[in-house]
């Protein structure tokens, strides 16, 4: 047990018996994480030292000029609400991807930020891999994406060309750098991919910066010691999530404000339930295909129901809420009971 577990138990005890925040599911999530951690071997001491070297170096990232030669403008990324005393993946890789706690972030990026998206996911047997992802888009076309995973993913390849990796040093850890020409995967007129391993963790960074030293400078800013939460940004009665665990989550910002969250739940019988909450102040986030007027009423609420897709969408409390799942009756019940908690991530329960 740790302080985080104590805090979760305290929050559960304080909740009402008949109307419970989705964070009740954290107990099941943490139990799953514990079982996964017991199956994993301990990190070699040398691996821990290497991983710490990468993260500590990130505290003093040498920002490089932007690709067009303009001076670098450091930007600190917005995050969710801090999670005190969370275990770092450097200490236990088994916590990677265990929602709703996010560990992966960057100390800063050398450009003005437009959008930031965090996500994590645990994919159970037979895949048995967990990862966390971060995507940062700049206001002038810059982009950086980072993934930390419990299994090697490797650098993406362009099928039409043979690309030879270049060996680079990432804070004392060997890495491989590949520059993709214009039009190549993953995106943009040109992109670079840097991969490295630190202890039991595998990292992949993709960026619009073409120079290997620019990619390494960004890699040295990767942080795993600033845990924060990706939600939940809504409340549901406990009866509607009984038997489900939180499998993955997503948290997105646009120019510093939360504009979208998503939570994916799974049951022992593999049934799925997802709840996406979009900020209605951004017209581009209105779910596609919604008619001008609601077509149905669920528990007194106007709701758009699409039975063929097992989807329910509603407008409530300044949010567009979309519910999808395998159980159509459950989807409708969730749409009739879900309560958004606003878009200030610092006020959401942990």
C-alpha positions in Angstrom: 0.0 0.0 0.0 1.1 3.6 -0.5 -0.2 7.1 0.1 -2.0 7.1 -3.3 -4.0 4.0 -2.3 -4.9 5.6 1.1 -6.1 8.7 -0.7 -8.2 6.6 -3.1 -9.8 4.8 -0.2 -10.5 8.0 1.6 -12.2 9.5 -1.4 -14.3 6.4 -1.8 -15.4 6.5 1.8 -16.5 10.1 1.4 -18.6 9.4 -1.6 -22.4 8.9 -1.4 -23.6 5.3 -1.4 -26.0 5.7 -4.3 -24.2 8.2 -6.5 -20.5 7.5 -6.9 -17.8 9.1 -9.0 -16.3 6.9 -11.6 -13.1 6.9 -9.6 -14.5 3.9 -7.6 -13.2 1.9 -10.5 -9.7 2.9 -9.5 -9.6 0.1 -7.0 -10.1 -2.5 -9.7 -7.6 -0.8 -12.0 -4.9 -0.7 -9.3 -5.6 -4.3 -8.5 -5.0 -5.2 -12.1 -1.8 -3.1 -12.1 -0.6 -4.9 -9.0 -1.1 -8.3 -10.7 0.8 -7.1 -13.8 3.6 -5.8 -11.7 4.0 -9.1 -9.8 4.5 -10.8 -13.2 7.2 -8.4 -14.3 10.8 -8.9 -13.2 12.6 -6.2 -11.3 14.4 -3.6 -13.4 18.1 -4.1 -13.5 20.0 -1.6 -11.5 21.9 -0.4 -14.6 18.6 0.1 -16.4 17.2 2.2 -13.6 20.4 4.4 -13.6 20.2 4.8 -17.4 16.5 5.8 -17.2 17.1 8.3 -14.4 19.9 9.8 -16.4 17.5 10.5 -19.3 14.8 12.1 -17.1 17.2 14.1 -14.9 18.8 15.5 -18.0 15.4 16.7 -19.1 15.5 19.3 -16.4 17.9 21.4 -18.4 16.9 20.8 -22.1 19.0 22.6 -24.6 16.4 24.1 -26.8 17.3 24.3 -30.5 16.2 26.9 -33.1 13.0 26.1 -34.9 13.4 24.4 -38.3 13.0 27.8 -40.1 15.8 29.3 -38.1 13.6 31.4 -35.8 14.6 31.6 -32.2 13.2 28.9 -30.0 10.3 29.9 -27.7 10.0 27.4 -24.7 6.4 26.4 -23.9 5.4 24.4 -20.8 2.7 21.9 -21.5 -0.6 21.9 -19.7 -1.4 18.7 -17.7 -4.2 17.2 -15.7 -4.5 17.4 -11.9 -1.2 16.3 -10.2 -1.3 12.8 -8.5 0.7 13.0 -5.3 3.1 10.2 -4.4 2.4 8.2 -7.6 4.9 5.5 -8.4 7.2 6.4 -11.3 7.6 4.0 -14.2 11.3 4.3 -13.6 10.7 2.5 -10.3 8.0 0.1 -11.6 7.3 -0.2 -15.3 4.1 -2.0 -14.4 2.4 1.4 -13.8 2.8 2.4 -17.4 -0.6 2.8 -19.1 -2.7 2.2 -15.9 -5.5 4.7 -16.3 -6.3 7.3 -15.1 -2.8 8.1 -14.0 -0.6 9.6 -16.7 3.2 9.8 -16.3 4.6 10.8 -19.7 5.2 14.5 -20.4 7.8 16.9 -21.7 9.7 19.5 -19.7 9.0 22.0 -22.5 8.9 22.3 -26.3 10.6 25.0 -28.4 7.6 26.4 -30.1 4.1 28.0 -29.3 1.7 25.2 -28.5 -1.7 24.8 -30.2 -2.9 21.3 -29.0 -1.7 18.7 -26.6 -3.1 15.2 -26.3 -2.3 12.6 -23.6 -3.4 9.0 -23.6 -2.7 5.7 -22.0 -3.8 2.1 -22.4 -3.2 -1.4 -21.1 -3.7 -4.1 -23.7 -4.0 -7.5 -21.9 -3.1 -10.9 -23.0 -2.3 -12.0 -25.7 -0.9 -8.6 -26.6 0.3 -7.9 -23.1 1.6 -4.4 -23.7 1.0 -1.1 -22.0 1.9 2.4 -23.3 1.4 6.1 -22.8 1.4 8.6 -25.6 1.8 12.4 -25.9 1.1 14.4 -29.0 2.0 18.1 -29.2 1.1 20.3 -32.2 2.5 23.8 -32.6 0.8 26.8 -34.0 3.0 26.9 -37.1 3.0 23.3 -38.1 5.5 21.9 -35.6 4.8 18.6 -34.0 6.3 16.2 -31.4 4.9 12.9 -30.4 6.3 10.6 -27.7 5.5 7.0 -26.7 6.7 5.0 -23.8 5.9 1.4 -23.9 6.6 -1.9 -22.0 7.5 -3.5 -25.3 9.6 -2.5 -28.2 7.7 -0.8 -31.0 10.6 0.3 -33.2 10.8 3.2 -35.7 8.1 3.3 -38.4 9.5 2.5 -41.8 8.6 4.0 -45.2 7.8 1.0 -47.4 9.0 2.8 -50.6 12.5 3.6 -49.3 15.4 2.0 -47.4 16.2 4.1 -44.4 19.4 3.6 -42.5 19.2 4.4 -38.8 21.9 6.7 -37.4 23.3 5.9 -33.9 22.9 8.7 -31.4 23.5 9.3 -27.7 20.4 10.1 -25.6 21.7 11.2 -22.3 24.1 8.3 -22.1 21.7 5.8 -23.6 22.2 4.5 -27.1 19.4 5.5 -29.6 18.6 5.3 -33.3 17.6 8.2 -35.4 15.8 8.0 -38.8 14.8 11.0 -40.9 11.8 10.4 -43.2 11.6 12.5 -46.3 8.6 14.7 -47.3 5.3 12.8 -47.3 6.6 9.9 -45.3 4.9 8.4 -42.3 4.0 9.5 -39.6 2.9 13.0 -40.8 3.9 16.3 -42.3 6.2 17.4 -45.1 9.1 15.7 -43.3 9.5 14.0 -40.0 12.2 12.3 -37.8 11.9 9.3 -35.5 14.2 8.7 -32.6 14.0 5.4 -30.6 15.8 4.4 -27.4 15.5 2.1 -24.4 15.9 3.1 -20.8 15.9 0.1 -18.4 12.7 -1.9 -19.0 11.0 0.9 -21.0 11.0 1.6 -24.7 10.7 5.1 -26.1 9.8 6.5 -29.5 9.8 10.2 -30.4 8.6 11.6 -33.7 9.0 15.2 -34.6 9.0 17.7 -37.5 12.6 18.7 -36.6 14.9 17.2 -39.1 18.2 17.3 -37.2 19.2 14.4 -34.9 20.5 16.8 -32.2 17.1 18.6 -32.2 15.4 15.3 -31.7 17.8 14.3 -28.9 17.3 17.7 -27.2 13.5 17.0 -27.2 14.2 13.4 -25.9 16.2 14.8 -23.0 13.1 16.7 -22.0 11.0 13.5 -21.6 9.7 13.3 -18.0 8.1 10.4 -16.2 8.1 11.9 -12.7 5.2 14.3 -13.0 2.2 12.1 -12.7 -1.2 13.6 -13.4 -4.7 12.5 -13.9 -6.7 12.2 -17.1 -10.1 12.2 -15.3 -12.7 11.2 -14.9 -14.4 14.4 -16.2 -17.8 13.0 -15.4 -19.9 11.3 -12.7 -21.9 8.1 -13.0 -23.9 6.0 -10.5 -21.8 3.0 -9.4 -24.5 0.6 -10.6 -23.9 1.5 -14.2 -20.2 0.7 -14.1 -20.4 -2.4 -11.9 -18.1 -5.1 -13.2 -16.1 -2.7 -15.4 -12.6 -1.4 -15.1 -11.0 1.6 -16.6 -8.9 0.4 -19.5 -7.7 3.6 -21.2 -8.2 7.3 -21.1 -7.4 10.4 -23.2 -7.0 14.1 -22.2 -6.7 16.9 -24.8 -6.0 20.6 -24.5 -6.3 23.4 -27.1 -4.3 26.5 -26.4 -4.1 25.6 -22.7 -7.8 24.6 -22.1 -9.3 21.2 -21.8 -11.3 20.5 -24.9 -11.8 16.7 -24.9 -11.6 13.7 -22.6 -12.4 10.0 -23.2 -12.6 7.0 -20.9 -12.8 3.4 -22.1 -14.1 0.7 -19.8 -14.0 -3.1 -20.2 -15.7 -6.0 -18.4 -14.5 -9.5 -17.7 -16.8 -10.6 -20.5 -15.0 -8.3 -22.9 -17.9 -5.9 -23.2 -16.8 -2.3 -23.8 -18.2 1.0 -22.8 -16.7 4.4 -23.7 -17.7 7.9 -22.6 -16.3 10.9 -24.5 -16.8 14.5 -23.2 -16.1 17.4 -25.6 -16.1 21.1 -24.8 -19.1 22.6 -26.5 -17.2 25.9 -26.8 -15.3 24.4 -29.7 -17.7 23.9 -32.6 -15.3 21.6 -34.3 -15.8 19.0 -31.5 -19.6 18.5 -32.0 -20.0 14.8 -32.8 -20.5 14.3 -36.5 -23.9 13.3 -37.8 -26.0 15.0 -35.1 -29.3 16.4 -36.3 -30.5 19.8 -35.4 -33.0 18.4 -32.8 -32.7 15.5 -30.4 -34.6 12.4 -31.7 -35.3 10.7 -28.4 -35.7 11.3 -24.7 -33.9 9.2 -22.0 -34.8 9.8 -18.4 -36.2 13.2 -19.3 -33.1 14.2 -21.4 -33.1 15.0 -25.1 -30.7 12.4 -26.6 -29.6 11.4 -30.1 -29.8 7.7 -30.3 -28.2 5.6 -33.1 -29.1 2.0 -32.3 -27.1 0.6 -35.3 -23.9 2.0 -33.8 -25.0 1.5 -30.2 -24.3 5.2 -29.7 -26.0 7.9 -27.7 -25.1 11.6 -27.8 -26.4 14.5 -25.8 -25.7 18.2 -25.0 -25.4 18.9 -21.3 -23.7 21.4 -19.1 -21.6 23.0 -21.8 -20.4 19.6 -23.1 -21.1 17.3 -26.0 -21.2 13.8 -24.5 -21.0 10.6 -26.6 -21.6 7.2 -25.2 -20.7 4.0 -27.1 -20.8 0.4 -26.0 -21.6 -3.2 -26.6 -24.7 -3.3 -24.4 -27.3 -1.0 -26.0 -29.5 -0.8 -22.9 -26.5 0.1 -20.8 -25.5 2.8 -23.3 -29.0 4.4 -22.9 -28.9 4.2 -19.2 -25.5 5.9 -19.1 -26.7 8.7 -21.4 -29.6 9.3 -19.0 -27.4 9.5 -15.9 -24.0 10.9 -16.8 -23.1 14.3 -15.3 -20.2 16.3 -16.7 -17.8 17.9 -14.2 -16.7 20.8 -16.3 -13.4 21.4 -18.1 -11.1 22.6 -15.3 -8.9 19.5 -15.0 -7.5 20.7 -11.7 -10.9 20.4 -10.1 -11.7 16.8 -11.2 -11.6 14.1 -8.4 -8.5 12.0 -8.2 
